[in-house]
């Protein structure tokens, strides 16, 4: 996991933010993507060897913008992309069960369709070199109905995508995997915002949903992601791994 060219989406907050800082310590070269260029620039300055990294502002709600971004990625990495980590995602506050087509499409764009488009455009470089790792950050909502309707649909679709693409590319030495976290807290993620806005609800979540009565931390998640990025992850092709401290209740892993 040293001296790699790594793309991270959703890097301006949450797991993507902490992951970028961690990966920068191993002399990796990063491209960090998010909508908020100011937050990205601040993150870049916190990374080791900040001059090595590049930030790109784009809105993943609009996959048609990704073609231009992919050209910048390939140019910066000289068409040598080792690892793609898709951290972008979320529920966008769309919790209603009677979602409109446009709202459902927003959730799908953010959580899976933009990732599919990035992979489509960058995979040829990996296939040519016969080496690459693609990691998707999902949710336990991919295996049980714990979130809103639209969010559950998006994350369940991501699970199917990882399984199918992982199987298809395994023989080509491209390892496609993912993780399905339960509740965890990090900079400006959903749990961080809940703790600030409604500490009572946050504490109830810990008491009633988390068997170990403790909120997850990104430092507990990042080692698993680093393993999936490593050369020892070949047997994980097509796997989306729960990491939830016992929160999920489904047997269908």
Tab-separated table of C-alpha atoms in Angstrom:
chain	number	residue	atom	x	y	z
A	1	UNK	CA	0.000	0.000	0.000
A	2	UNK	CA	2.918	2.362	-0.630
A	3	UNK	CA	3.651	4.520	-3.678
A	4	UNK	CA	0.240	3.878	-5.264
A	5	UNK	CA	-1.916	6.154	-7.421
A	6	UNK	CA	-5.255	6.318	-5.621
A	7	UNK	CA	-8.552	8.010	-6.468
A	8	UNK	CA	-10.954	8.729	-3.582
A	9	UNK	CA	-14.466	10.061	-4.181
A	10	UNK	CA	-16.478	11.754	-1.438
A	11	UNK	CA	-13.205	12.862	0.150
A	12	UNK	CA	-14.225	16.180	1.713
A	13	UNK	CA	-15.878	14.611	4.762
A	14	UNK	CA	-16.623	11.394	6.575
A	15	UNK	CA	-14.691	8.221	5.898
A	16	UNK	CA	-13.208	9.608	2.680
A	17	UNK	CA	-11.633	12.496	4.601
A	18	UNK	CA	-9.982	10.303	7.224
A	19	UNK	CA	-8.966	7.746	4.612
A	20	UNK	CA	-7.194	10.380	2.510
A	21	UNK	CA	-5.111	11.543	5.470
A	22	UNK	CA	-4.232	7.969	6.392
A	23	UNK	CA	-3.262	6.891	2.870
A	24	UNK	CA	-1.171	10.013	2.306
A	25	UNK	CA	1.210	8.847	5.059
A	26	UNK	CA	2.464	5.946	2.922
A	27	UNK	CA	3.819	8.069	0.071
A	28	UNK	CA	0.753	7.403	-2.059
A	29	UNK	CA	-0.324	9.902	-4.702
A	30	UNK	CA	-3.980	10.913	-4.337
A	31	UNK	CA	-6.739	12.488	-6.364
A	32	UNK	CA	-9.527	13.668	-4.070
A	33	UNK	CA	-13.013	14.285	-5.467
A	34	UNK	CA	-15.984	16.091	-3.910
A	35	UNK	CA	-18.360	18.944	-4.617
A	36	UNK	CA	-16.775	21.314	-2.086
A	37	UNK	CA	-13.451	22.618	-3.407
A	38	UNK	CA	-12.757	24.661	-0.263
A	39	UNK	CA	-13.017	21.588	1.955
A	40	UNK	CA	-10.906	19.608	-0.501
A	41	UNK	CA	-8.144	22.210	-0.444
A	42	UNK	CA	-8.124	22.196	3.360
A	43	UNK	CA	-7.941	18.402	3.334
A	44	UNK	CA	-5.071	18.455	0.848
A	45	UNK	CA	-3.071	20.668	3.194
A	46	UNK	CA	-3.617	18.148	6.004
A	47	UNK	CA	-2.284	15.303	3.884
A	48	UNK	CA	1.376	14.309	3.964
A	49	UNK	CA	3.325	15.603	0.958
A	50	UNK	CA	0.405	17.819	-0.022
A	51	UNK	CA	2.056	18.943	-3.261
A	52	UNK	CA	1.837	15.366	-4.593
A	53	UNK	CA	-1.967	15.326	-4.518
A	54	UNK	CA	-4.705	16.806	-6.670
A	55	UNK	CA	-8.251	17.880	-5.817
A	56	UNK	CA	-11.122	17.901	-8.295
A	57	UNK	CA	-14.511	19.474	-7.677
A	58	UNK	CA	-17.408	17.716	-9.353
A	59	UNK	CA	-21.007	16.925	-8.468
A	60	UNK	CA	-21.581	13.188	-8.662
A	61	UNK	CA	-25.322	13.784	-8.884
A	62	UNK	CA	-24.572	14.403	-12.555
A	63	UNK	CA	-22.659	11.423	-14.037
A	64	UNK	CA	-22.493	13.158	-17.419
A	65	UNK	CA	-19.777	15.422	-15.967
A	66	UNK	CA	-17.500	12.496	-15.207
A	67	UNK	CA	-16.010	12.168	-18.695
A	68	UNK	CA	-14.152	15.471	-18.350
A	69	UNK	CA	-13.024	14.565	-14.825
A	70	UNK	CA	-11.761	11.157	-15.967
A	71	UNK	CA	-9.495	12.828	-18.512
A	72	UNK	CA	-7.912	14.922	-15.744
A	73	UNK	CA	-7.478	11.801	-13.591
A	74	UNK	CA	-5.743	9.859	-16.362
A	75	UNK	CA	-3.485	12.795	-17.209
A	76	UNK	CA	-2.438	13.374	-13.583
A	77	UNK	CA	-1.734	9.684	-12.988
A	78	UNK	CA	-0.205	9.249	-16.463
A	79	UNK	CA	-2.852	6.598	-17.121
A	80	UNK	CA	-1.551	4.434	-14.261
A	81	UNK	CA	-4.427	4.050	-11.795
A	82	UNK	CA	-3.795	1.531	-9.041
A	83	UNK	CA	-6.765	1.946	-6.708
A	84	UNK	CA	-10.221	3.530	-6.836
A	85	UNK	CA	-12.097	3.986	-3.558
A	86	UNK	CA	-15.717	5.131	-3.845
A	87	UNK	CA	-16.667	6.849	-0.572
A	88	UNK	CA	-19.287	9.199	-2.029
A	89	UNK	CA	-22.842	8.409	-0.984
A	90	UNK	CA	-25.711	9.331	1.279
A	91	UNK	CA	-29.443	9.646	1.609
A	92	UNK	CA	-29.715	13.350	0.674
A	93	UNK	CA	-32.443	13.738	3.304
A	94	UNK	CA	-34.916	11.969	1.001
A	95	UNK	CA	-36.733	9.777	3.505
A	96	UNK	CA	-40.223	9.635	2.017
A	97	UNK	CA	-41.568	6.318	0.737
A	98	UNK	CA	-43.353	7.834	-2.276
A	99	UNK	CA	-40.176	9.053	-3.968
A	100	UNK	CA	-40.462	10.750	-7.320
A	101	UNK	CA	-38.490	9.407	-10.240
A	102	UNK	CA	-36.164	12.424	-10.141
A	103	UNK	CA	-35.418	12.020	-6.419
A	104	UNK	CA	-34.746	8.302	-6.767
A	105	UNK	CA	-32.428	9.054	-9.679
A	106	UNK	CA	-30.487	11.518	-7.491
A	107	UNK	CA	-29.917	8.802	-4.903
A	108	UNK	CA	-28.878	6.284	-7.540
A	109	UNK	CA	-26.550	8.773	-9.214
A	110	UNK	CA	-24.770	9.600	-5.969
A	111	UNK	CA	-24.564	6.097	-4.515
A	112	UNK	CA	-23.934	3.912	-7.540
A	113	UNK	CA	-24.389	5.321	-11.075
A	114	UNK	CA	-21.565	7.862	-10.824
A	115	UNK	CA	-19.290	5.130	-9.464
A	116	UNK	CA	-20.213	2.845	-12.352
A	117	UNK	CA	-19.354	5.611	-14.828
A	118	UNK	CA	-15.993	6.312	-13.159
A	119	UNK	CA	-15.170	2.606	-13.238
A	120	UNK	CA	-16.212	2.311	-16.882
A	121	UNK	CA	-13.896	5.124	-17.923
A	122	UNK	CA	-10.890	4.151	-15.793
A	123	UNK	CA	-11.034	0.353	-16.028
A	124	UNK	CA	-9.298	0.171	-19.432
A	125	UNK	CA	-6.105	1.461	-17.805
A	126	UNK	CA	-6.285	-1.262	-15.137
A	127	UNK	CA	-7.113	-3.965	-17.675
A	128	UNK	CA	-4.179	-2.965	-19.846
A	129	UNK	CA	-1.817	-3.309	-16.878
A	130	UNK	CA	-3.626	-6.409	-15.525
A	131	UNK	CA	-3.716	-4.924	-12.058
A	132	UNK	CA	-6.115	-2.795	-10.034
A	133	UNK	CA	-8.306	-2.564	-6.974
A	134	UNK	CA	-11.768	-0.990	-6.817
A	135	UNK	CA	-13.402	-0.606	-3.407
A	136	UNK	CA	-16.970	0.596	-2.851
A	137	UNK	CA	-18.178	1.918	0.504
A	138	UNK	CA	-21.722	0.650	0.934
A	139	UNK	CA	-23.857	0.202	4.015
A	140	UNK	CA	-25.615	-2.502	5.967
A	141	UNK	CA	-28.678	-1.055	4.174
A	142	UNK	CA	-27.481	-3.210	1.263
A	143	UNK	CA	-28.454	-6.361	3.173
A	144	UNK	CA	-31.355	-5.244	5.378
A	145	UNK	CA	-33.982	-2.497	5.428
A	146	UNK	CA	-32.511	-0.137	8.009
A	147	UNK	CA	-32.528	3.070	5.974
A	148	UNK	CA	-35.003	4.993	3.878
A	149	UNK	CA	-36.563	3.413	0.784
A	150	UNK	CA	-34.401	5.188	-1.769
A	151	UNK	CA	-31.186	4.726	0.194
A	152	UNK	CA	-31.890	1.005	0.680
A	153	UNK	CA	-32.551	0.581	-3.041
A	154	UNK	CA	-29.315	2.337	-3.959
A	155	UNK	CA	-27.155	0.367	-1.528
A	156	UNK	CA	-28.773	-2.968	-2.437
A	157	UNK	CA	-28.034	-2.185	-6.092
A	158	UNK	CA	-24.426	-1.482	-5.151
A	159	UNK	CA	-24.183	-4.891	-3.499
A	160	UNK	CA	-25.354	-6.573	-6.717
A	161	UNK	CA	-22.937	-4.503	-8.783
A	162	UNK	CA	-19.903	-5.388	-6.644
A	163	UNK	CA	-20.765	-9.095	-6.714
A	164	UNK	CA	-21.323	-9.195	-10.464
A	165	UNK	CA	-18.423	-7.009	-11.597
A	166	UNK	CA	-16.098	-8.668	-9.094
A	167	UNK	CA	-16.836	-12.086	-10.572
A	168	UNK	CA	-16.387	-10.859	-14.147
A	169	UNK	CA	-13.033	-9.163	-13.525
A	170	UNK	CA	-11.454	-11.655	-11.111
A	171	UNK	CA	-9.739	-13.582	-13.899
A	172	UNK	CA	-8.330	-10.325	-15.268
A	173	UNK	CA	-6.560	-9.550	-11.974
A	174	UNK	CA	-8.851	-6.634	-11.156
A	175	UNK	CA	-10.218	-7.014	-7.627
A	176	UNK	CA	-13.613	-5.350	-7.078
A	177	UNK	CA	-14.800	-5.366	-3.472
A	178	UNK	CA	-16.705	-3.288	-0.955
A	179	UNK	CA	-17.547	-2.855	2.688
A	180	UNK	CA	-20.923	-2.447	4.371
A	181	UNK	CA	-20.411	-0.379	7.529
A	182	UNK	CA	-22.917	0.031	10.287
A	183	UNK	CA	-23.078	3.178	12.375
A	184	UNK	CA	-19.799	5.066	12.712
A	185	UNK	CA	-18.806	8.649	13.345
A	186	UNK	CA	-16.369	10.827	11.424
A	187	UNK	CA	-16.018	14.409	10.267
A	188	UNK	CA	-19.435	15.737	9.138
A	189	UNK	CA	-20.914	12.307	8.360
A	190	UNK	CA	-24.511	11.368	9.210
A	191	UNK	CA	-23.725	10.295	12.777
A	192	UNK	CA	-21.629	13.387	13.417
A	193	UNK	CA	-24.490	15.602	12.258
A	194	UNK	CA	-26.998	13.632	14.346
A	195	UNK	CA	-24.824	13.986	17.449
A	196	UNK	CA	-24.677	17.755	16.978
A	197	UNK	CA	-28.337	18.297	16.093
A	198	UNK	CA	-30.002	15.701	18.325
A	199	UNK	CA	-27.722	14.215	20.964
A	200	UNK	CA	-30.654	12.369	22.541
A	201	UNK	CA	-31.412	10.485	19.319
A	202	UNK	CA	-27.704	9.796	18.881
A	203	UNK	CA	-27.481	8.221	22.336
A	204	UNK	CA	-30.658	6.213	21.747
A	205	UNK	CA	-29.118	4.855	18.526
A	206	UNK	CA	-26.060	3.672	20.437
A	207	UNK	CA	-28.147	2.137	23.223
A	208	UNK	CA	-30.729	0.388	21.047
A	209	UNK	CA	-28.899	-0.407	17.801
A	210	UNK	CA	-25.280	-1.118	18.711
A	211	UNK	CA	-24.639	-4.331	20.669
A	212	UNK	CA	-21.292	-3.164	22.042
A	213	UNK	CA	-22.860	0.184	23.125
A	214	UNK	CA	-20.147	2.117	21.352
A	215	UNK	CA	-20.157	4.134	18.124
A	216	UNK	CA	-17.790	2.932	15.426
A	217	UNK	CA	-14.694	4.933	14.502
A	218	UNK	CA	-12.986	5.277	11.140
A	219	UNK	CA	-9.743	3.990	12.667
A	220	UNK	CA	-11.546	0.643	13.019
A	221	UNK	CA	-12.657	0.654	9.370
A	222	UNK	CA	-9.587	1.936	7.532
A	223	UNK	CA	-7.420	-1.177	8.179
A	224	UNK	CA	-10.015	-3.311	6.374
A	225	UNK	CA	-10.007	-0.936	3.395
A	226	UNK	CA	-6.197	-1.037	3.303
A	227	UNK	CA	-6.338	-4.823	3.191
A	228	UNK	CA	-8.757	-4.695	0.260
A	229	UNK	CA	-6.317	-2.357	-1.485
A	230	UNK	CA	-3.407	-4.737	-0.929
A	231	UNK	CA	-1.968	-7.463	-3.122
A	232	UNK	CA	-3.347	-10.071	-0.690
A	233	UNK	CA	-7.020	-9.297	-1.400
A	234	UNK	CA	-7.536	-11.518	-4.454
A	235	UNK	CA	-9.889	-13.953	-2.709
A	236	UNK	CA	-12.176	-11.028	-1.827
A	237	UNK	CA	-13.229	-10.468	-5.453
A	238	UNK	CA	-16.949	-9.732	-5.579
A	239	UNK	CA	-17.311	-9.547	-1.787
A	240	UNK	CA	-19.045	-6.746	0.079
A	241	UNK	CA	-18.011	-7.190	3.695
A	242	UNK	CA	-20.138	-6.143	6.685
A	243	UNK	CA	-18.262	-4.212	9.379
A	244	UNK	CA	-20.881	-3.140	11.885
A	245	UNK	CA	-20.054	-4.347	15.399
A	246	UNK	CA	-22.991	-6.770	15.293
A	247	UNK	CA	-25.537	-4.105	14.338
A	248	UNK	CA	-26.939	-5.903	11.288
A	249	UNK	CA	-29.255	-8.887	11.760
A	250	UNK	CA	-29.282	-10.445	8.316
A	251	UNK	CA	-27.806	-13.873	7.526
A	252	UNK	CA	-27.615	-13.066	3.808
A	253	UNK	CA	-23.973	-12.011	3.487
